[in-house]
XYZ file of N, CA and C in Angstrom:
288
model
N -37.408 -6.548 -7.937
C -36.396 -7.369 -7.290
C -37.065 -8.480 -6.470
N -36.422 -9.613 -6.567
C -36.849 -10.746 -5.790
C -35.650 -10.900 -4.796
N -35.966 -10.923 -3.488
C -35.033 -10.930 -2.467
C -35.316 -11.984 -1.504
N -34.282 -12.670 -1.027
C -34.455 -13.686 0.008
C -34.818 -13.026 1.313
N -35.688 -13.522 2.085
C -36.172 -12.921 3.279
C -35.152 -12.627 4.319
N -34.215 -13.575 4.443
C -33.125 -13.368 5.489
C -32.209 -12.136 5.050
N -32.125 -11.779 3.834
C -31.331 -10.689 3.410
C -32.131 -9.397 3.574
N -33.421 -9.407 3.208
C -34.158 -8.246 3.244
C -34.740 -7.801 4.578
N -34.827 -8.727 5.575
C -35.465 -8.443 6.774
C -34.860 -7.275 7.496
N -33.621 -6.938 7.525
C -33.087 -5.900 8.228
C -32.906 -4.579 7.517
N -33.290 -4.595 6.161
C -33.154 -3.355 5.404
C -34.494 -2.714 5.380
N -34.545 -1.384 5.716
C -35.823 -0.644 5.871
C -35.835 0.359 4.720
N -37.099 0.660 4.287
C -37.326 1.872 3.475
C -37.051 3.086 4.146
N -36.487 4.170 3.488
C -36.270 5.445 4.082
C -37.602 6.172 4.110
N -37.601 7.296 4.803
C -38.813 8.153 4.934
C -38.685 9.228 3.808
N -37.737 9.189 2.955
C -37.695 10.181 1.962
C -38.878 10.145 0.892
N -39.100 11.235 0.237
C -40.205 11.235 -0.697
C -39.729 10.884 -2.153
N -38.534 10.713 -2.371
C -37.953 10.409 -3.626
C -36.839 9.460 -3.644
N -36.660 8.494 -4.492
C -35.582 7.526 -4.720
C -35.450 6.613 -3.596
N -36.568 6.419 -2.694
C -36.562 5.447 -1.618
C -36.300 4.066 -2.138
N -36.802 3.664 -3.305
C -36.646 2.345 -3.822
C -35.082 2.153 -4.199
N -34.468 3.062 -4.737
C -33.012 3.035 -5.060
C -32.222 2.895 -3.816
N -32.481 3.669 -2.815
C -31.839 3.594 -1.532
C -31.975 2.135 -0.992
N -33.228 1.634 -1.038
C -33.440 0.308 -0.451
C -32.722 -0.731 -1.224
N -32.647 -0.625 -2.575
C -31.862 -1.589 -3.388
C -30.393 -1.578 -2.997
N -29.825 -0.360 -2.751
C -28.481 -0.216 -2.284
C -28.194 -0.906 -1.016
N -29.157 -0.772 0.018
C -29.060 -1.403 1.214
C -29.082 -2.879 1.111
N -29.890 -3.420 0.282
C -30.008 -4.916 0.107
C -28.745 -5.337 -0.458
N -28.194 -4.692 -1.589
C -26.994 -5.147 -2.228
C -25.756 -5.084 -1.352
N -25.767 -4.220 -0.354
C -24.654 -4.122 0.616
C -24.633 -5.417 1.533
N -25.767 -6.038 1.629
C -25.832 -7.248 2.605
C -25.610 -8.560 1.953
N -25.374 -8.627 0.629
C -25.151 -9.745 -0.019
C -23.968 -9.751 -1.061
N -23.444 -10.983 -1.266
C -22.407 -10.982 -2.318
C -22.884 -11.333 -3.658
N -24.103 -11.784 -3.709
C -24.749 -12.234 -4.984
C -25.898 -11.474 -5.423
N -25.897 -11.079 -6.618
C -27.060 -10.434 -7.270
C -26.999 -10.860 -8.737
N -28.100 -11.104 -9.273
C -28.164 -11.413 -10.676
C -29.198 -10.611 -11.400
N -28.881 -10.269 -12.676
C -29.779 -9.391 -13.520
C -30.407 -10.369 -14.517
N -31.641 -10.120 -14.698
C -32.418 -10.931 -15.705
C -32.490 -10.018 -16.981
N -32.523 -10.558 -18.053
C -32.797 -9.798 -19.329
C -34.330 -9.999 -19.758
N -35.127 -10.172 -18.767
C -36.573 -10.430 -19.020
C -37.311 -9.476 -18.073
N -38.366 -8.840 -18.632
C -39.272 -7.973 -17.792
C -40.262 -8.777 -17.212
N -40.293 -8.707 -15.826
C -41.327 -9.489 -15.139
C -42.381 -8.808 -14.635
N -42.379 -7.518 -14.563
C -43.366 -6.644 -13.984
C -43.437 -5.388 -14.804
N -44.585 -4.601 -14.633
C -44.741 -3.279 -15.197
C -44.705 -2.241 -14.184
N -44.100 -1.138 -14.386
C -44.017 -0.022 -13.401
C -44.756 1.175 -14.018
N -45.735 1.698 -13.318
C -46.466 2.766 -13.807
C -46.051 4.170 -13.005
N -45.735 5.113 -13.809
C -45.448 6.420 -13.314
C -46.502 7.393 -13.708
N -47.189 7.998 -12.611
C -48.273 8.972 -12.858
C -47.714 10.249 -13.407
N -48.501 11.043 -14.034
C -48.022 12.305 -14.506
C -47.545 13.324 -13.462
N -48.226 13.197 -12.327
C -47.971 14.165 -11.249
C -46.941 13.471 -10.217
N -46.301 12.394 -10.539
C -45.432 11.671 -9.674
C -44.106 12.334 -9.448
N -43.491 12.135 -8.275
C -42.180 12.760 -8.111
C -41.141 12.100 -9.032
N -41.472 10.907 -9.459
C -40.518 10.140 -10.358
C -40.357 10.919 -11.688
N -41.298 11.742 -12.041
C -41.298 12.448 -13.340
C -40.258 13.583 -13.325
N -39.811 14.020 -12.207
C -38.801 15.112 -12.161
C -37.321 14.365 -12.280
N -36.962 14.400 -13.513
C -35.743 13.672 -13.821
C -34.420 14.342 -13.151
N -34.425 15.680 -13.115
C -33.292 16.369 -12.521
C -33.110 16.100 -11.049
N -34.320 16.070 -10.365
C -34.391 15.836 -8.975
C -33.963 14.364 -8.588
N -34.445 13.416 -9.458
C -34.005 11.988 -9.376
C -32.490 11.865 -9.611
N -31.967 12.495 -10.606
C -30.575 12.441 -10.869
C -29.761 12.995 -9.814
N -30.271 14.107 -9.194
C -29.470 14.727 -8.068
C -29.480 13.724 -6.896
N -30.659 13.157 -6.521
C -30.752 12.337 -5.316
C -29.899 10.972 -5.517
N -29.963 10.462 -6.673
C -29.214 9.215 -6.937
C -27.691 9.563 -6.819
N -27.210 10.789 -7.283
C -25.809 11.205 -7.247
C -25.538 11.246 -5.692
N -26.361 11.812 -4.883
C -26.056 12.053 -3.486
C -26.042 10.682 -2.687
N -26.999 9.810 -3.052
C -26.969 8.448 -2.405
C -25.692 7.711 -2.854
N -25.362 7.811 -4.095
C -24.097 7.072 -4.578
C -22.858 7.687 -3.889
N -22.793 9.020 -3.793
C -21.697 9.729 -3.159
C -21.504 9.351 -1.652
N -22.651 9.559 -0.883
C -22.609 9.520 0.582
C -22.842 8.022 1.049
N -23.733 7.340 0.504
C -24.015 5.985 1.065
C -23.152 4.990 0.389
N -23.101 4.971 -0.922
C -22.410 4.030 -1.722
C -20.871 4.293 -1.784
N -20.417 5.551 -1.328
C -19.092 5.922 -1.306
C -18.446 5.919 -2.628
N -19.153 6.232 -3.740
C -18.528 6.213 -5.051
C -17.860 7.534 -5.346
N -16.750 7.414 -6.019
C -15.926 8.632 -6.361
C -16.703 9.149 -7.574
N -16.181 10.396 -8.002
C -16.863 11.089 -9.133
C -17.069 10.247 -10.412
N -15.928 9.692 -10.854
C -16.024 8.866 -12.132
C -17.035 7.657 -11.941
N -16.888 6.947 -10.893
C -17.875 5.805 -10.734
C -19.217 6.256 -10.572
N -19.472 7.353 -9.930
C -20.818 7.882 -9.717
C -21.383 8.246 -11.153
N -20.576 8.880 -11.914
C -21.023 9.288 -13.292
C -21.340 8.032 -14.109
N -20.475 6.966 -13.993
C -20.742 5.660 -14.670
C -22.029 5.173 -14.235
N -22.308 5.068 -12.955
C -23.512 4.613 -12.343
C -24.705 5.301 -12.899
N -24.662 6.624 -12.860
C -25.838 7.400 -13.408
C -26.042 7.251 -14.859
N -24.892 7.062 -15.682
C -25.069 6.863 -17.085
C -25.825 5.478 -17.289
N -25.386 4.423 -16.683
C -25.977 3.145 -16.869
C -27.502 3.097 -16.316
N -27.764 3.819 -15.182
C -29.095 3.900 -14.670
C -29.907 4.563 -15.701
N -29.437 5.612 -16.290
C -30.199 6.447 -17.331
C -30.387 5.574 -18.552
N -29.350 4.843 -18.917
C -29.467 4.022 -20.185
C -30.477 2.884 -19.948
N -30.565 2.221 -18.781
C -31.496 1.193 -18.495
C -32.912 1.742 -18.488
N -33.013 2.951 -17.995
C -34.409 3.571 -17.920
C -34.875 3.989 -19.271
N -34.042 4.418 -20.075
C -34.467 4.680 -21.484
C -34.832 3.405 -22.234
N -34.035 2.225 -21.984
C -34.509 1.030 -22.589
C -35.831 0.505 -22.142
N -36.091 0.700 -20.820
C -37.354 0.280 -20.209
C -38.525 1.076 -20.580
N -38.393 2.484 -20.422
C -39.533 3.315 -20.449
C -39.519 4.282 -21.722
N -38.380 4.319 -22.431
C -38.314 5.309 -23.543
C -38.210 6.779 -23.070
N -38.283 7.633 -24.024
C -38.313 9.090 -23.691
C -39.694 9.472 -23.458
N -39.861 10.285 -22.435
C -41.181 10.888 -22.065
C -41.153 12.313 -22.000
């Protein structure tokens, strides 16, 4: 993400061990009306074999909880959100 300083300055990372980047993105997006997606990969993201990011079920669970409690998504919108997050992840990283 590329974020303007005045938007990002009040948003803090959580002290959780998993999905803190997703929670941060949600906080930033709540502070602005404008967000743009690029169809271009600008960075690489490395996930170690022993990383918490490798636990897909735990990630899925925590994103569900963040969407439900913080983003206030109902069941159907939460399901759609997880579907598109999973689809984008598959496009970017493939099956592992």
